[in-house]
Tab-separated table of C-alpha atoms in Angstrom:
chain	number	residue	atom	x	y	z
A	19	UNK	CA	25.874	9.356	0.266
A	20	UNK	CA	22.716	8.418	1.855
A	21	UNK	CA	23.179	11.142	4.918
A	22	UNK	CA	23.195	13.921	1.825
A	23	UNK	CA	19.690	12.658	0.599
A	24	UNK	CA	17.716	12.565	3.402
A	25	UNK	CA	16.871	15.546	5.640
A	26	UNK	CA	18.203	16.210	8.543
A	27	UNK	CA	15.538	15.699	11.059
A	28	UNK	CA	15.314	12.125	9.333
A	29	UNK	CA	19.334	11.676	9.508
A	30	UNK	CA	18.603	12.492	13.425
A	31	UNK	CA	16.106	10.105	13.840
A	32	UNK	CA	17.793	7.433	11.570
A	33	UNK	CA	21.051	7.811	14.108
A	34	UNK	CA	18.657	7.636	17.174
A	35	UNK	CA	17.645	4.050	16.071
A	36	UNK	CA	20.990	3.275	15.198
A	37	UNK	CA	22.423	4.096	18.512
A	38	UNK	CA	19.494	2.666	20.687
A	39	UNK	CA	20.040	-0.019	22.873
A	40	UNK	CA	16.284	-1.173	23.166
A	41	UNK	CA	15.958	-4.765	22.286
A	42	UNK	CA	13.901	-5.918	19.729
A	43	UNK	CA	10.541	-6.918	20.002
A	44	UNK	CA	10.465	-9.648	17.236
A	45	UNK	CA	11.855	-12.846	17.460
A	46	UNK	CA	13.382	-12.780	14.094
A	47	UNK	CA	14.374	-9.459	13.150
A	48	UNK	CA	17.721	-8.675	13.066
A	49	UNK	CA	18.691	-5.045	13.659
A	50	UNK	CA	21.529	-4.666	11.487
A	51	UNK	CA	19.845	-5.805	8.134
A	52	UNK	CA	16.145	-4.126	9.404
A	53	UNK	CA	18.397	-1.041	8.784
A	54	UNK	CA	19.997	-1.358	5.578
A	55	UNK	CA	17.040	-2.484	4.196
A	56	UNK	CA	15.238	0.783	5.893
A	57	UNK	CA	17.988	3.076	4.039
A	58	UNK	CA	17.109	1.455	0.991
A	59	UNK	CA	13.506	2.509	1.198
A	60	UNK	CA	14.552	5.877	2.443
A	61	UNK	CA	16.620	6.627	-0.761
A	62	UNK	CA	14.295	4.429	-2.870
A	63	UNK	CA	10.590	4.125	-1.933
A	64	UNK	CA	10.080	1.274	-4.814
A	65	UNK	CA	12.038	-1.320	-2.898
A	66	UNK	CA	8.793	-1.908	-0.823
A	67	UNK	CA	7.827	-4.633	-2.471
A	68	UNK	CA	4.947	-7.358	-0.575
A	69	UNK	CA	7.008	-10.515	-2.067
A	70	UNK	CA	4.830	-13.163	-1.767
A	71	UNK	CA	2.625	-12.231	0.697
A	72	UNK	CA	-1.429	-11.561	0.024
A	73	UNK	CA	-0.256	-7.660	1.161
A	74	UNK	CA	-1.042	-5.552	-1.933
A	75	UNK	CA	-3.030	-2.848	-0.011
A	76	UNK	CA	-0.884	-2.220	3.240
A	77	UNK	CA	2.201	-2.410	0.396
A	78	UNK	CA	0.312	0.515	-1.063
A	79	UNK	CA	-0.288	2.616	1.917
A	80	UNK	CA	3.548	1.896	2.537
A	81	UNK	CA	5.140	2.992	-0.450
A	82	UNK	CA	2.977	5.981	0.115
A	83	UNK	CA	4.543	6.421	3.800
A	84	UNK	CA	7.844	6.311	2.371
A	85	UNK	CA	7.574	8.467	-0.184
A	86	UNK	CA	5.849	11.190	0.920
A	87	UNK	CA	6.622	10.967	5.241
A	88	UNK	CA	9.605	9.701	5.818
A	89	UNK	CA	10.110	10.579	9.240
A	90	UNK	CA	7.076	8.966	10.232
A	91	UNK	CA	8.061	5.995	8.033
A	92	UNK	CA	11.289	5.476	10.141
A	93	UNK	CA	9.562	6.527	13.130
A	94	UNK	CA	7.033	3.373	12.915
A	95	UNK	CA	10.000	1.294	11.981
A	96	UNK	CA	11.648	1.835	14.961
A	97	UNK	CA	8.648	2.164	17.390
A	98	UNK	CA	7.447	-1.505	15.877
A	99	UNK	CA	10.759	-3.107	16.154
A	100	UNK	CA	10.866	-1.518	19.894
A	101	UNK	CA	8.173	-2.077	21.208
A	102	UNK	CA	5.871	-4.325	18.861
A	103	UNK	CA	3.531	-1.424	18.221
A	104	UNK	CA	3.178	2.266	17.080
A	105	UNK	CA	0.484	5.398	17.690
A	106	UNK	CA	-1.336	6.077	14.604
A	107	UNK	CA	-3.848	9.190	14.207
A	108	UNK	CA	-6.457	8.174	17.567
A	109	UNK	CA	-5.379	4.551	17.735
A	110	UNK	CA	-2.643	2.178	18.932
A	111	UNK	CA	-1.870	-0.476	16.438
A	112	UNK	CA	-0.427	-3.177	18.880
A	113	UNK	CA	0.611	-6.568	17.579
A	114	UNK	CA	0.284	-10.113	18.706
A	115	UNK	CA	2.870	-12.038	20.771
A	116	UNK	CA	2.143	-14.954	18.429
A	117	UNK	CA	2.816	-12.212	15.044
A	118	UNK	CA	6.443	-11.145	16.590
A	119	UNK	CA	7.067	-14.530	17.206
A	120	UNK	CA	6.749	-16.153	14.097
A	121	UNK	CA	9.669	-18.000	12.513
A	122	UNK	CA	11.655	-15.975	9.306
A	123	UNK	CA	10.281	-17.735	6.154
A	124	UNK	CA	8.706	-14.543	5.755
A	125	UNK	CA	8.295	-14.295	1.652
A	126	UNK	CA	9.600	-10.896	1.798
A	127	UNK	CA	12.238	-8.515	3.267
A	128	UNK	CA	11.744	-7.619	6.886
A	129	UNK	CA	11.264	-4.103	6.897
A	130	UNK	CA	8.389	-4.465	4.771
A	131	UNK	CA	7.017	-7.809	6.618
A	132	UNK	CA	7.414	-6.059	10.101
A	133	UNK	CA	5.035	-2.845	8.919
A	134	UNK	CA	2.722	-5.287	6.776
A	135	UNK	CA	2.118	-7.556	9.084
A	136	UNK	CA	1.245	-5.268	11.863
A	137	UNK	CA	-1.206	-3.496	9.389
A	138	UNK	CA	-3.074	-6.525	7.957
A	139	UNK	CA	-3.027	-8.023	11.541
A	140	UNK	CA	-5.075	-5.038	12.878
A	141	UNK	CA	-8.121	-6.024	10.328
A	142	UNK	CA	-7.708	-9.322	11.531
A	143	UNK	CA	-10.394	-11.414	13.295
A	144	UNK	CA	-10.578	-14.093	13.009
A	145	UNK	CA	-7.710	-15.003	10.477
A	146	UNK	CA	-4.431	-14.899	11.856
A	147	UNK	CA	-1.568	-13.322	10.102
A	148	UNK	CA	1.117	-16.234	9.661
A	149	UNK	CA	4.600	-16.035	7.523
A	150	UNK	CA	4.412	-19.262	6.226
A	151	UNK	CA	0.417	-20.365	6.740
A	152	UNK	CA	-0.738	-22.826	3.475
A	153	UNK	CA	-1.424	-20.095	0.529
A	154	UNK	CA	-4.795	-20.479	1.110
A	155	UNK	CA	-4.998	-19.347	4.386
A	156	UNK	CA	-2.517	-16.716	3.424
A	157	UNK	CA	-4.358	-15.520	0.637
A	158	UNK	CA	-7.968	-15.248	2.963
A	159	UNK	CA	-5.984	-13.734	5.768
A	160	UNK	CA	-4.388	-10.734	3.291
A	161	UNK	CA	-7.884	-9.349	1.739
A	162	UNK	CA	-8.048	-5.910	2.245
A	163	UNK	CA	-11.341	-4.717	2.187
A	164	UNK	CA	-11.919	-0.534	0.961
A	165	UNK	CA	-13.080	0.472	4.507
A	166	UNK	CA	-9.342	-1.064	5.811
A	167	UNK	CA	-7.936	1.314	3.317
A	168	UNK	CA	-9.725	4.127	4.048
A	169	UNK	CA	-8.718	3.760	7.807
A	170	UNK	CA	-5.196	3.382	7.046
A	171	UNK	CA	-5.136	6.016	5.027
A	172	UNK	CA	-6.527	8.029	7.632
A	173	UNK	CA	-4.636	6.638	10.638
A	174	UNK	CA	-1.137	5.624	9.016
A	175	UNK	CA	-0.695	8.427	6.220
A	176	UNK	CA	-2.760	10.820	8.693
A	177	UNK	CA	-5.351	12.672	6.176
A	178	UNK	CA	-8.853	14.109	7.442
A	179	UNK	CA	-10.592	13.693	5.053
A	180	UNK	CA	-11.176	9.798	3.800
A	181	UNK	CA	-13.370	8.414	1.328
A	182	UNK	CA	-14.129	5.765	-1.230
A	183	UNK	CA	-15.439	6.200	-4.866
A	184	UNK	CA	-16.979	3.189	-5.551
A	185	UNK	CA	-17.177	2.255	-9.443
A	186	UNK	CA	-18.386	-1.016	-9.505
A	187	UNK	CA	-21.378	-0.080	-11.824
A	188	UNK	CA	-20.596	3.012	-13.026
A	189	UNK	CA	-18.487	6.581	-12.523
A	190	UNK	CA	-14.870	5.173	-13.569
A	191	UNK	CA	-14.322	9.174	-15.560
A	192	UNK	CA	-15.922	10.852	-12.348
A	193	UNK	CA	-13.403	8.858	-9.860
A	194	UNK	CA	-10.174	9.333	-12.248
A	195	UNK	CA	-11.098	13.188	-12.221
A	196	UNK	CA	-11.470	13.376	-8.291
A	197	UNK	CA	-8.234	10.960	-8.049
A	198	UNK	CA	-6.111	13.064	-10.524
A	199	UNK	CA	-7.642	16.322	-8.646
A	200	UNK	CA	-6.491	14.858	-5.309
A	201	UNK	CA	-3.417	13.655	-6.062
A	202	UNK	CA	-2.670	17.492	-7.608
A	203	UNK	CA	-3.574	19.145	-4.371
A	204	UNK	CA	-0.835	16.837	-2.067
A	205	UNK	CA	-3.494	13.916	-1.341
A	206	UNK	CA	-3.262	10.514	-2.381
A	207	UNK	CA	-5.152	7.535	-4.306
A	208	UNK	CA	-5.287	3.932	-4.100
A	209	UNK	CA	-7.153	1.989	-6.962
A	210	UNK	CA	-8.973	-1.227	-6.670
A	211	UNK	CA	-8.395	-3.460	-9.619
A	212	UNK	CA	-8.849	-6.157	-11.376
A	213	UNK	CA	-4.616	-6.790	-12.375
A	214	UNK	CA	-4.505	-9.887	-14.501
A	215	UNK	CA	-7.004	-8.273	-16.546
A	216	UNK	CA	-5.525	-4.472	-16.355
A	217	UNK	CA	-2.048	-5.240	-16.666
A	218	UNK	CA	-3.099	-6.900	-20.181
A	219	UNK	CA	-1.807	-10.037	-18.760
A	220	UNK	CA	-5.094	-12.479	-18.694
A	221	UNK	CA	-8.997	-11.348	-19.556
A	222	UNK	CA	-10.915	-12.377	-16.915
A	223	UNK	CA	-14.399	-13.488	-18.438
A	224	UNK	CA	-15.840	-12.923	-14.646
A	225	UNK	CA	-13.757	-10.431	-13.060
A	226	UNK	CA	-13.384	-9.416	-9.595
A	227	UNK	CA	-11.488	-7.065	-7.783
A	228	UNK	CA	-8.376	-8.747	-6.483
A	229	UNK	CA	-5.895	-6.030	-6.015
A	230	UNK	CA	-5.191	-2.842	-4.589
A	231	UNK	CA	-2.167	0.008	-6.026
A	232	UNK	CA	-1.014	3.532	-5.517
A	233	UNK	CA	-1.883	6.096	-8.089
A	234	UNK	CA	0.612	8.494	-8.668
A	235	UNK	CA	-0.353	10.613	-11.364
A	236	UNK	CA	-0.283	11.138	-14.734
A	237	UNK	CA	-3.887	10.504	-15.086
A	238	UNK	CA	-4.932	10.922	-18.879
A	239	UNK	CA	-8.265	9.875	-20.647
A	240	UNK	CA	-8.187	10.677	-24.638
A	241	UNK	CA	-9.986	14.382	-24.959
A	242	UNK	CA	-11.145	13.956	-21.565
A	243	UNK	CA	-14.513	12.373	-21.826
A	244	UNK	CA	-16.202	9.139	-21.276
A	245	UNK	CA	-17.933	8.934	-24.721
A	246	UNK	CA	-19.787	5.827	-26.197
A	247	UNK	CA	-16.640	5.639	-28.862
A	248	UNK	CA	-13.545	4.137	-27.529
A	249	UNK	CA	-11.130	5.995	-25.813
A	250	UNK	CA	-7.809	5.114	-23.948
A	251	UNK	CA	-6.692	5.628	-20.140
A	252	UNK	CA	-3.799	5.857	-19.075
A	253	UNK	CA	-2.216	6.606	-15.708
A	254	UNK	CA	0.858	5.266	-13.694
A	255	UNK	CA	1.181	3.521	-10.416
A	256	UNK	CA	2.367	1.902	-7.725
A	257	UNK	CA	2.473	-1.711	-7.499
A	258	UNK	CA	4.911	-4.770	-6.749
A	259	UNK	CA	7.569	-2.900	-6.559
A	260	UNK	CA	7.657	-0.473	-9.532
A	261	UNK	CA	6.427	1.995	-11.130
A	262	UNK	CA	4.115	1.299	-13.897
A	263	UNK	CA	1.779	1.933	-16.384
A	264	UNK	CA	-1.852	1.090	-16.988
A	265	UNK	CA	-2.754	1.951	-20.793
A	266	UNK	CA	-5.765	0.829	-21.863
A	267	UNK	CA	-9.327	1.426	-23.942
A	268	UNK	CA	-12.100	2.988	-21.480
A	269	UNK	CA	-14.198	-0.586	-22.342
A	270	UNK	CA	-11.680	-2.791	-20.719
A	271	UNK	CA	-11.234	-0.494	-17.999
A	272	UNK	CA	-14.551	-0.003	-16.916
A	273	UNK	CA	-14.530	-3.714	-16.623
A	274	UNK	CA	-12.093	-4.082	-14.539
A	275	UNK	CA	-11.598	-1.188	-12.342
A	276	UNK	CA	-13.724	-1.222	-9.121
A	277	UNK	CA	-12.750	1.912	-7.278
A	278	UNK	CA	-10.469	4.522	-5.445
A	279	UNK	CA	-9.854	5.620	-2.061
A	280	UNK	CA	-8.860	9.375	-1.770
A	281	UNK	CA	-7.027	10.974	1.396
A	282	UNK	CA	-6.576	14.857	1.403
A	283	UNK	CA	-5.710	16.907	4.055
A	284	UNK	CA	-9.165	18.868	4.231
């Protein structure tokens, strides 16, 4: 069922790895469920999921991959599990010896920890990227700042043209317009958030941004403008796993949406 999905250029390359006998670069990866859990992605992007890890915006960039490239995806698959590493766009992102040798209370599945990990390790330091480090340390380790995003956007999903709309005082309309226009033309966007508060979970009474997601579409503001009387915004994403929906008045949003990075092709 799966071979009558995918196309065939990623059916080759999906055998290729199969059939390879290079050994694996990771001490705790085995080969056999790395793949089925790769197939799953393949058919489904929205089992990436970053578990319990502090990986919200390499989780984004991923489901992006997926969706959108997956030959590449299952191209860096297989060149990390080979040979701890893969080429993006004009750099190498190599990995430690210490990363690939870390024990397998990961907190999530291994297809997703193996391409994670090597992402949030590149912005790395000074923290170390550890499976099972105290949440603290795991928590400092997985900020993703919007410069991190715009490079992985750049070098991972491969788009020329990279910036960040930052909305922290002002311009949440102006950045939904460019996002929606972006995301029309074949690009992609990746909002920075506050969730507890957006999701309509938890008002937070001195709100930060804490979380990045994909943006996939559906972008709507109530008669499309940013008026003094209260409209609603709604548009869905990416984020945990799922698809869902952020639906709110623009008053709460403005204070709790910080930003978007945009990647087009031009």
């Amino acid at each position: 069922m799966l071979s009558q999905t995918l196309a065939p250029t990623v059916r080759t390359a999906l055998v290729k790895f199969e059939e390879s006998s290079s050994p694996s670069a990771w001490k705790c990866l085995d080969k056999n469920l790395l793949l089925a859990q790769i197939k799953l992605r393949l058919q489904d992007p929205f089992q990436v999921n970053q578990g319990k890890q502090i990986f919200c915006g390499p989780a984004a960039i991923l489901f992006e991959l997926v969706r959108t490239q997956p030959l590449r995806y299952l191209e860096i698959c297989r060149s990390i599990y080979e040979t701890g590493g893969f080429e993006g766009k004009s750099v190498r992102f190599k990995t430690s010896e210490k990363l690939r040798h870390s024990e397998c209370r990961l907190r999530m599945n291994p297809a997703d920890w193996m391409i994670l990990a090597t992402l949030r390790e590149s912005e790395n330091r000074f923290l170390p990227v550890e499976a099972d480090a105290p949440e603290i340390m795991r928590n400092l380790a997985g900020l993703t700042k919007s410069w991190q995003m715009k490079g992985w956007v750049k070098e991972v999903l491969g788009y020329s043209y990279v910036r960040y709309h930052n909305t922290f005082l002002y311009g949440e309309w102006e950045a939904l317009k460019e996002a929606r226009e972006v995301i029309a033309s074949g690009g992609v966007a990746f909002g920075l958030i506050t969730s507890q508060s957006l999701f309509g979970k938890e008002l937070s009474f001195l709100p930060s941004p804490n979380h990045w997601l994909s943006i996939m579409g559906n972008i709507s503001i109530q008669d499309d403008e940013w008026e003094e009387d209260n409209k609603r915004i709604s548009l869905d994403v990416y984020s945990w796993g799922q698809k869902l929906q952020i639906d709110q008045d623009e008053s709460l949003f403005e204070d709790y949406f910080w930003g978007v990075v945009l990647g087009t092709g031009d």
